[in-house]
Amino acid sequence: MNVHVAGGIYAERALSIIRERKHLEGPMLPILHAMQHEFGFIPEEVKPVIADELNLSRAEVHGVVTFYHDFRDAPAGRHTLKLCRAEACQSMGADAVANRLRQLLGIDFHQTTLDGAVTLEPVYCLGLCACAPAAMLDDEVYGRVDEDCLAEIVAEVRR
């Protein structure tokens, strides 16, 4: 048995997730997605377990986790608000929208409000270029967002 399992609160469940998927071709991404789904983030303590089980270095695992924006290293808020930062949205005023959003929430991208209500994430295309700027709250997409729309969204998620 892996020495890392005894040490952490996530490691035993992580080992089970890994062993269920390590037979897949290119298993790291399915494993990481399953862990993110299970824990809400990728705990630091599971990276060495993944590395050991897949016969990779810890640096390789860390590199994949940090490369993909959807993987988190800390739990997200109750709601995740994603704001598109791609060129079409920027050309339609997304920078001003982002500045106002950061002001309304009191946080920056990749942060969570102190009350745990909202995590703010940048994304680089929501596929709504014709309705720019775009945002997504949890699984609901919004087009042509402006400061008024954002104020309503923020008020809703902070309740």
Short mmCIF file of C-alpha atoms in Angstrom, two decimals:
data_model
loop_
_atom_site.label_atom_id
_atom_site.label_comp_id
_atom_site.label_asym_id
_atom_site.label_seq_id
_atom_site.Cartn_x
_atom_site.Cartn_y
_atom_site.Cartn_z
CA MET A 1 0.00 0.00 0.00
CA ASN A 2 1.11 3.52 -0.77
CA VAL A 3 2.80 5.35 2.11
CA HIS A 4 0.86 8.53 1.34
CA VAL A 5 -2.50 6.96 2.14
CA ALA A 6 -1.99 6.94 5.89
CA GLY A 7 -1.05 10.61 6.03
CA GLY A 8 -3.96 12.59 4.71
CA ILE A 9 -7.71 12.92 4.80
CA TYR A 10 -8.06 12.80 0.99
CA ALA A 11 -5.43 10.22 0.15
CA GLU A 12 -7.44 7.04 0.72
CA ARG A 13 -10.35 8.17 -1.47
CA ALA A 14 -7.85 9.51 -4.02
CA LEU A 15 -6.18 6.12 -4.23
CA SER A 16 -9.55 4.52 -4.95
CA ILE A 17 -10.29 7.08 -7.70
CA ILE A 18 -6.87 6.49 -9.26
CA ARG A 19 -7.17 2.71 -9.23
CA GLU A 20 -10.62 2.90 -10.86
CA ARG A 21 -9.18 4.90 -13.77
CA LYS A 22 -5.48 4.16 -14.13
CA HIS A 23 -6.18 1.50 -16.78
CA LEU A 24 -7.50 4.19 -19.15
CA GLU A 25 -5.34 5.51 -21.95
CA GLY A 26 -3.96 8.86 -20.76
CA PRO A 27 -5.45 8.43 -17.27
CA MET A 28 -4.26 11.61 -15.57
CA LEU A 29 -7.00 13.97 -16.82
CA PRO A 30 -9.88 11.57 -16.04
CA ILE A 31 -8.35 11.03 -12.59
CA LEU A 32 -7.98 14.77 -11.95
CA HIS A 33 -11.52 15.48 -13.15
CA ALA A 34 -12.88 12.75 -10.86
CA MET A 35 -10.95 14.18 -7.91
CA GLN A 36 -12.13 17.70 -8.63
CA HIS A 37 -15.69 16.37 -8.76
CA GLU A 38 -15.25 14.39 -5.53
CA PHE A 39 -13.40 16.99 -3.45
CA GLY A 40 -14.26 20.25 -5.22
CA PHE A 41 -10.55 20.88 -5.79
CA ILE A 42 -7.25 18.99 -6.19
CA PRO A 43 -5.76 18.68 -2.69
CA GLU A 44 -1.99 19.07 -2.55
CA GLU A 45 -1.67 15.79 -0.67
CA VAL A 46 -3.08 13.76 -3.57
CA LYS A 47 -0.45 14.89 -6.08
CA PRO A 48 2.23 12.51 -4.75
CA VAL A 49 -0.32 9.68 -4.65
CA ILE A 50 -1.17 10.28 -8.32
CA ALA A 51 2.52 10.49 -9.20
CA ASP A 52 3.31 7.22 -7.41
CA GLU A 53 0.38 5.34 -8.89
CA LEU A 54 1.01 6.55 -12.46
CA ASN A 55 4.79 6.28 -12.18
CA LEU A 56 5.24 10.00 -12.83
CA SER A 57 7.13 12.74 -11.06
CA ARG A 58 5.31 15.07 -8.70
CA ALA A 59 6.36 17.91 -11.01
CA GLU A 60 4.53 16.29 -13.94
CA VAL A 61 1.32 16.02 -11.94
CA HIS A 62 1.67 19.55 -10.58
CA GLY A 63 2.31 20.84 -14.11
CA VAL A 64 -0.92 19.34 -15.44
CA VAL A 65 -2.96 20.61 -12.47
CA THR A 66 -1.63 24.15 -12.82
CA PHE A 67 -1.84 24.21 -16.64
CA TYR A 68 -5.61 23.67 -16.81
CA HIS A 69 -7.68 26.56 -15.44
CA ASP A 70 -10.58 24.35 -14.38
CA PHE A 71 -8.53 22.58 -11.72
CA ARG A 72 -8.50 24.33 -8.35
CA ASP A 73 -6.02 24.05 -5.51
CA ALA A 74 -8.56 25.19 -2.92
CA PRO A 75 -12.31 24.71 -2.52
CA ALA A 76 -14.48 27.04 -4.57
CA GLY A 77 -17.29 29.16 -3.22
CA ARG A 78 -20.91 28.06 -3.27
CA HIS A 79 -21.18 29.71 -6.70
CA THR A 80 -18.59 30.07 -9.46
CA LEU A 81 -18.78 33.16 -11.64
CA LYS A 82 -16.73 32.98 -14.81
CA LEU A 83 -16.10 36.04 -16.94
CA CYS A 84 -14.89 35.69 -20.51
CA ARG A 85 -11.53 37.35 -21.10
CA ALA A 86 -11.16 36.46 -24.80
CA GLU A 87 -10.63 39.06 -27.51
CA ALA A 88 -14.26 39.40 -28.66
CA CYS A 89 -15.43 40.08 -25.12
CA GLN A 90 -12.54 42.45 -24.45
CA SER A 91 -13.40 44.42 -27.57
CA MET A 92 -16.96 44.81 -26.27
CA GLY A 93 -15.99 46.17 -22.85
CA ALA A 94 -15.15 43.12 -20.75
CA ASP A 95 -12.28 44.95 -19.02
CA ALA A 96 -14.65 47.54 -17.56
CA VAL A 97 -17.07 44.77 -16.61
CA ALA A 98 -14.24 42.83 -14.93
CA ASN A 99 -13.13 45.89 -12.98
CA ARG A 100 -16.67 46.51 -11.75
CA LEU A 101 -17.15 42.86 -10.88
CA ARG A 102 -13.95 42.76 -8.86
CA GLN A 103 -15.11 45.89 -7.05
CA LEU A 104 -18.57 44.46 -6.33
CA LEU A 105 -17.15 41.20 -4.99
CA GLY A 106 -14.07 42.62 -3.30
CA ILE A 107 -11.87 39.92 -4.84
CA ASP A 108 -9.72 39.30 -7.90
CA PHE A 109 -9.73 36.43 -10.35
CA HIS A 110 -8.98 33.01 -8.80
CA GLN A 111 -10.24 34.19 -5.41
CA THR A 112 -13.30 33.46 -3.30
CA THR A 113 -15.28 36.00 -1.31
CA LEU A 114 -14.69 35.89 2.44
CA ASP A 115 -18.24 34.66 3.02
CA GLY A 116 -17.57 31.69 0.69
CA ALA A 117 -20.40 32.71 -1.63
CA VAL A 118 -18.56 33.32 -4.93
CA THR A 119 -15.38 32.26 -6.66
CA LEU A 120 -14.39 34.48 -9.59
CA GLU A 121 -12.67 32.79 -12.51
CA PRO A 122 -11.51 34.02 -15.91
CA VAL A 123 -12.36 31.91 -18.96
CA TYR A 124 -11.12 32.36 -22.46
CA CYS A 125 -14.26 31.66 -24.46
CA LEU A 126 -17.82 30.78 -23.59
CA GLY A 127 -18.87 30.56 -27.23
CA LEU A 128 -21.02 33.69 -27.05
CA CYS A 129 -18.80 35.98 -29.10
CA ALA A 130 -21.82 37.52 -30.85
CA CYS A 131 -23.28 38.39 -27.43
CA ALA A 132 -20.09 39.74 -25.85
CA PRO A 133 -19.20 40.32 -23.13
CA ALA A 134 -20.24 36.97 -21.68
CA ALA A 135 -20.28 35.43 -18.23
CA MET A 136 -21.34 32.14 -16.68
CA LEU A 137 -22.74 31.68 -13.19
CA ASP A 138 -22.49 28.04 -12.21
CA ASP A 139 -24.05 26.47 -15.33
CA GLU A 140 -26.07 29.45 -16.56
CA VAL A 141 -24.61 31.56 -19.36
CA TYR A 142 -25.24 35.30 -19.72
CA GLY A 143 -24.61 37.39 -22.81
CA ARG A 144 -24.18 41.14 -23.19
CA VAL A 145 -23.38 41.53 -19.51
CA ASP A 146 -22.99 45.05 -18.22
CA GLU A 147 -22.54 46.66 -14.83
CA ASP A 148 -26.27 46.58 -14.04
CA CYS A 149 -26.58 42.91 -14.95
CA LEU A 150 -23.55 42.08 -12.83
CA ALA A 151 -24.96 43.93 -9.84
CA GLU A 152 -28.10 41.79 -10.08
CA ILE A 153 -26.09 38.58 -10.41
CA VAL A 154 -23.88 39.45 -7.46
CA ALA A 155 -26.89 40.39 -5.31
CA GLU A 156 -28.52 37.04 -6.12
CA VAL A 157 -25.51 34.89 -5.23
CA ARG A 158 -24.67 36.78 -2.04
CA ARG A 159 -28.08 36.04 -0.47
#
